[in-house]
Amino acid sequence: MRPGGVAPSSPSVTSRLGPLRRGPAPGPSFPPVSLHLSEGRAVQPCPQGLRLPPGGRAHAPMEEPLALHPVKLYVYDLSKGMARRLSPLMLGKQLDGIWHTSIIVHKDEFFYGSGGISSCAPGGTLLGPPDTVVDLGNTEVTEEIFLEYLSSLGESMFRGESYNLFEHNCNTFSNEVAQFLTGKKIPSYITDLPSEVLATPFGQALRPLLDSIQIQPPGGNTFSRHNGQS
């Protein structure tokens, strides 16, 4: 600047930048970026609980299906055919058999008698092979849970001293266990047998004698809590 001269005016800052704003300046915005695999598929964010396998597609984790265990009912005719032949003469009506039943599940046979709950290999009692096998379906009940269930029954409803030929017998037990495992009852021709016999004059006359009969098929092992059988 020359002596005595007037300093040239400087351009205003506000004329270049515009009016000043108070507060922090907004950050720069960036467009969303998507990554791509080598084969050209976009990698999308993986939701929580999902896994991203090779290939870039997320799949929900699959739960393992519960194992199914077959359940069968073994039916034995304790009369070995005599009931069919003699019942019309003695009772005045036809009976096809005097039924004993057991439940087959987890590779063992389970039944109830005057000695309590027993188990054996299928067909392992002295009754031999069953006369009829009824398929009751499948169960998701594990062996461990089933044995705990049997233990509770053996200490409550199905103690040996609770056995009664007409009212609380092997078929009562089979019917109870079948419903626990599959939700199905055993055939009614089996559970209705005691009432059919007692509905006849001969059955009523023999009831005091029949009530004293205790049935325990030999060959089974008494069930226990610790190892399933003793």
Short mmCIF file of C-alpha atoms in Angstrom, two decimals:
data_model
loop_
_atom_site.label_atom_id
_atom_site.label_comp_id
_atom_site.label_asym_id
_atom_site.label_seq_id
_atom_site.Cartn_x
_atom_site.Cartn_y
_atom_site.Cartn_z
CA MET A 1 0.00 0.00 0.00
CA ARG A 2 1.34 3.41 -0.97
CA PRO A 3 1.73 6.09 1.73
CA GLY A 4 -1.35 8.13 2.04
CA GLY A 5 -3.31 5.71 -0.11
CA VAL A 6 -6.51 3.94 0.73
CA ALA A 7 -6.30 0.21 1.34
CA PRO A 8 -8.29 -1.73 -1.16
CA SER A 9 -11.40 -3.27 0.29
CA SER A 10 -11.24 -7.05 0.92
CA PRO A 11 -14.07 -9.22 -0.24
CA SER A 12 -16.46 -10.26 2.55
CA VAL A 13 -16.15 -13.81 3.83
CA THR A 14 -19.88 -14.18 3.98
CA SER A 15 -20.12 -13.27 0.34
CA ARG A 16 -18.17 -16.43 -0.53
CA LEU A 17 -19.51 -18.98 1.97
CA GLY A 18 -23.00 -17.68 2.51
CA PRO A 19 -24.51 -17.11 5.94
CA LEU A 20 -22.87 -19.04 8.78
CA ARG A 21 -24.90 -21.75 10.54
CA ARG A 22 -24.76 -22.53 14.19
CA GLY A 23 -24.24 -26.07 15.43
CA PRO A 24 -22.26 -28.96 13.98
CA ALA A 25 -22.08 -29.31 10.28
CA PRO A 26 -23.98 -32.30 8.85
CA GLY A 27 -21.73 -35.20 7.98
CA PRO A 28 -21.39 -36.36 4.43
CA SER A 29 -23.94 -38.93 3.25
CA PHE A 30 -22.82 -42.00 1.39
CA PRO A 31 -24.93 -44.27 -0.78
CA PRO A 32 -25.44 -47.82 0.61
CA VAL A 33 -22.75 -50.20 -0.53
CA SER A 34 -23.48 -53.88 -1.09
CA LEU A 35 -20.74 -56.45 -1.33
CA HIS A 36 -20.71 -59.10 -4.00
CA LEU A 37 -19.37 -62.62 -3.99
CA SER A 38 -17.18 -63.91 -6.76
CA GLU A 39 -20.17 -65.35 -8.56
CA GLY A 40 -21.91 -62.01 -8.45
CA ARG A 41 -24.50 -62.56 -5.69
CA ALA A 42 -25.07 -59.69 -3.29
CA VAL A 43 -24.27 -60.35 0.37
CA GLN A 44 -27.23 -59.18 2.40
CA PRO A 45 -27.06 -58.62 6.16
CA CYS A 46 -27.50 -61.95 7.98
CA PRO A 47 -30.40 -61.91 10.50
CA GLN A 48 -29.65 -63.02 14.01
CA GLY A 49 -29.89 -66.78 14.40
CA LEU A 50 -29.25 -67.49 10.72
CA ARG A 51 -26.03 -68.74 9.21
CA LEU A 52 -24.61 -67.78 5.85
CA PRO A 53 -23.33 -70.83 3.99
CA PRO A 54 -21.10 -70.71 0.92
CA GLY A 55 -23.18 -69.35 -1.91
CA GLY A 56 -24.56 -66.39 0.00
CA ARG A 57 -28.06 -67.67 0.93
CA ALA A 58 -29.09 -67.68 4.57
CA HIS A 59 -31.00 -70.67 5.95
CA ALA A 60 -32.83 -70.99 9.27
CA PRO A 61 -31.31 -73.59 11.62
CA MET A 62 -33.21 -76.89 11.42
CA GLU A 63 -34.29 -78.66 14.61
CA GLU A 64 -33.56 -82.36 14.79
CA PRO A 65 -36.83 -84.35 14.55
CA LEU A 66 -37.72 -86.40 17.61
CA ALA A 67 -37.14 -90.13 17.24
CA LEU A 68 -40.24 -92.29 16.97
CA HIS A 69 -40.47 -95.61 18.82
CA PRO A 70 -42.98 -98.31 17.79
CA VAL A 71 -45.54 -99.39 20.38
CA LYS A 72 -47.30 -102.75 20.19
CA LEU A 73 -49.82 -104.65 22.27
CA TYR A 74 -49.27 -108.37 22.83
CA VAL A 75 -52.52 -110.27 23.42
CA TYR A 76 -52.51 -113.75 24.99
CA ASP A 77 -55.47 -116.10 25.50
CA LEU A 78 -54.90 -117.59 28.94
CA SER A 79 -57.56 -120.24 28.24
CA LYS A 80 -55.70 -121.50 25.17
CA GLY A 81 -58.94 -121.70 23.19
CA MET A 82 -61.10 -123.26 25.90
CA ALA A 83 -63.09 -120.08 26.50
CA ARG A 84 -64.31 -120.13 22.92
CA ARG A 85 -65.49 -123.71 23.24
CA LEU A 86 -66.92 -123.72 26.77
CA SER A 87 -68.24 -120.20 27.29
CA PRO A 88 -71.57 -120.80 25.48
CA LEU A 89 -72.30 -123.70 27.84
CA MET A 90 -71.01 -122.13 31.05
CA LEU A 91 -71.89 -118.46 30.54
CA GLY A 92 -74.63 -118.62 27.96
CA LYS A 93 -72.63 -116.34 25.64
CA GLN A 94 -69.62 -116.58 23.38
CA LEU A 95 -66.24 -115.42 24.66
CA ASP A 96 -63.30 -115.62 22.31
CA GLY A 97 -60.66 -115.76 25.05
CA ILE A 98 -59.50 -114.86 28.54
CA TRP A 99 -57.14 -112.05 27.69
CA HIS A 100 -53.79 -111.13 29.15
CA THR A 101 -51.99 -108.18 27.52
CA SER A 102 -48.66 -106.42 27.68
CA ILE A 103 -47.01 -103.37 26.11
CA ILE A 104 -43.98 -103.69 23.83
CA VAL A 105 -41.83 -100.55 23.59
CA HIS A 106 -38.11 -99.73 23.66
CA LYS A 107 -37.33 -103.38 22.80
CA ASP A 108 -38.92 -104.80 25.98
CA GLU A 109 -42.26 -106.25 27.09
CA PHE A 110 -43.97 -104.66 30.11
CA PHE A 111 -46.95 -106.11 31.99
CA TYR A 112 -48.74 -106.04 35.33
CA GLY A 113 -49.75 -108.84 37.65
CA SER A 114 -50.04 -109.74 41.30
CA GLY A 115 -46.28 -109.20 41.66
CA GLY A 116 -46.46 -105.63 40.36
CA ILE A 117 -45.01 -104.30 37.10
CA SER A 118 -42.65 -106.69 35.34
CA SER A 119 -40.61 -106.68 32.16
CA CYS A 120 -38.86 -109.15 29.90
CA ALA A 121 -37.68 -109.59 26.34
CA PRO A 122 -40.66 -109.65 23.94
CA GLY A 123 -42.35 -113.06 24.24
CA GLY A 124 -40.03 -113.95 27.10
CA THR A 125 -42.60 -115.24 29.62
CA LEU A 126 -43.73 -118.85 29.84
CA LEU A 127 -46.84 -117.83 27.90
CA GLY A 128 -44.67 -117.95 24.81
CA PRO A 129 -45.49 -115.94 21.69
CA PRO A 130 -48.68 -113.85 21.72
CA ASP A 131 -51.87 -114.96 20.01
CA THR A 132 -52.34 -111.48 18.50
CA VAL A 133 -50.15 -108.41 18.02
CA VAL A 134 -51.90 -105.03 17.83
CA ASP A 135 -49.99 -102.08 16.37
CA LEU A 136 -50.69 -99.04 18.57
CA GLY A 137 -48.57 -96.63 16.52
CA ASN A 138 -45.45 -94.72 17.55
CA THR A 139 -44.37 -92.63 20.52
CA GLU A 140 -41.90 -89.80 21.01
CA VAL A 141 -41.49 -90.71 24.69
CA THR A 142 -37.85 -91.57 25.34
CA GLU A 143 -36.80 -94.68 27.22
CA GLU A 144 -35.57 -92.61 30.17
CA ILE A 145 -38.88 -90.77 30.55
CA PHE A 146 -40.84 -93.99 30.10
CA LEU A 147 -38.92 -95.81 32.83
CA GLU A 148 -39.48 -92.91 35.21
CA TYR A 149 -43.19 -93.05 34.37
CA LEU A 150 -43.30 -96.80 35.09
CA SER A 151 -41.53 -96.22 38.41
CA SER A 152 -44.21 -93.76 39.46
CA LEU A 153 -46.96 -96.21 38.45
CA GLY A 154 -45.28 -99.03 40.36
CA GLU A 155 -45.27 -96.92 43.50
CA SER A 156 -48.87 -95.73 43.19
CA MET A 157 -51.60 -97.21 40.99
CA PHE A 158 -49.97 -100.51 40.08
CA ARG A 159 -48.46 -101.97 43.21
CA GLY A 160 -48.71 -105.74 43.44
CA GLU A 161 -51.24 -105.65 46.28
CA SER A 162 -53.56 -103.49 44.15
CA TYR A 163 -54.13 -106.30 41.63
CA ASN A 164 -57.71 -107.48 41.11
CA LEU A 165 -58.69 -109.94 38.42
CA PHE A 166 -61.83 -108.07 37.37
CA GLU A 167 -61.26 -104.43 38.20
CA HIS A 168 -57.50 -103.72 38.20
CA ASN A 169 -55.55 -106.18 36.11
CA CYS A 170 -52.99 -106.48 33.32
CA ASN A 171 -55.38 -105.00 30.79
CA THR A 172 -56.01 -101.97 33.02
CA PHE A 173 -52.25 -101.43 33.03
CA SER A 174 -51.87 -101.89 29.26
CA ASN A 175 -54.70 -99.45 28.60
CA GLU A 176 -53.17 -96.83 30.90
CA VAL A 177 -49.68 -97.12 29.39
CA ALA A 178 -50.97 -97.18 25.80
CA GLN A 179 -52.72 -93.85 26.31
CA PHE A 180 -49.62 -92.33 27.90
CA LEU A 181 -47.44 -93.39 24.96
CA THR A 182 -49.74 -92.93 21.98
CA GLY A 183 -53.02 -91.39 23.14
CA LYS A 184 -54.83 -94.57 22.03
CA LYS A 185 -56.77 -97.10 24.09
CA ILE A 186 -56.40 -100.83 23.67
CA PRO A 187 -59.28 -102.66 21.91
CA SER A 188 -62.55 -102.57 23.84
CA TYR A 189 -63.19 -106.33 23.43
CA ILE A 190 -60.29 -106.76 25.89
CA THR A 191 -61.22 -104.14 28.47
CA ASP A 192 -64.93 -105.10 28.34
CA LEU A 193 -64.28 -108.77 29.14
CA PRO A 194 -64.71 -108.59 32.95
CA SER A 195 -68.08 -106.84 32.69
CA GLU A 196 -69.25 -109.40 30.12
CA VAL A 197 -68.39 -112.26 32.47
CA LEU A 198 -69.95 -110.61 35.51
CA ALA A 199 -73.12 -109.86 33.57
CA THR A 200 -73.91 -113.60 33.50
CA PRO A 201 -75.40 -115.61 36.41
CA PHE A 202 -72.46 -118.01 36.27
CA GLY A 203 -69.97 -115.14 36.48
CA GLN A 204 -71.76 -113.67 39.48
CA ALA A 205 -71.80 -117.05 41.21
CA LEU A 206 -68.08 -117.52 40.66
CA ARG A 207 -67.02 -113.97 41.52
CA PRO A 208 -65.95 -114.68 45.11
CA LEU A 209 -63.66 -117.43 43.82
CA LEU A 210 -62.41 -115.44 40.84
CA ASP A 211 -61.65 -112.38 42.96
CA SER A 212 -59.13 -114.45 44.92
CA ILE A 213 -57.20 -115.49 41.81
CA GLN A 214 -53.83 -113.78 41.38
CA ILE A 215 -52.24 -113.89 37.93
CA GLN A 216 -48.51 -113.30 37.45
CA PRO A 217 -47.11 -114.74 34.23
CA PRO A 218 -43.80 -116.43 35.09
CA GLY A 219 -40.65 -115.43 33.26
CA GLY A 220 -40.66 -111.68 33.81
CA ASN A 221 -38.45 -109.55 36.04
CA THR A 222 -39.93 -107.22 38.63
CA PHE A 223 -39.47 -103.64 37.52
CA SER A 224 -37.28 -101.36 39.63
CA ARG A 225 -36.42 -97.65 39.44
CA HIS A 226 -32.64 -97.95 39.17
CA ASN A 227 -32.10 -100.23 36.21
CA GLY A 228 -35.53 -100.79 34.66
CA GLN A 229 -35.76 -104.32 36.06
CA SER A 230 -34.37 -106.40 38.87
#
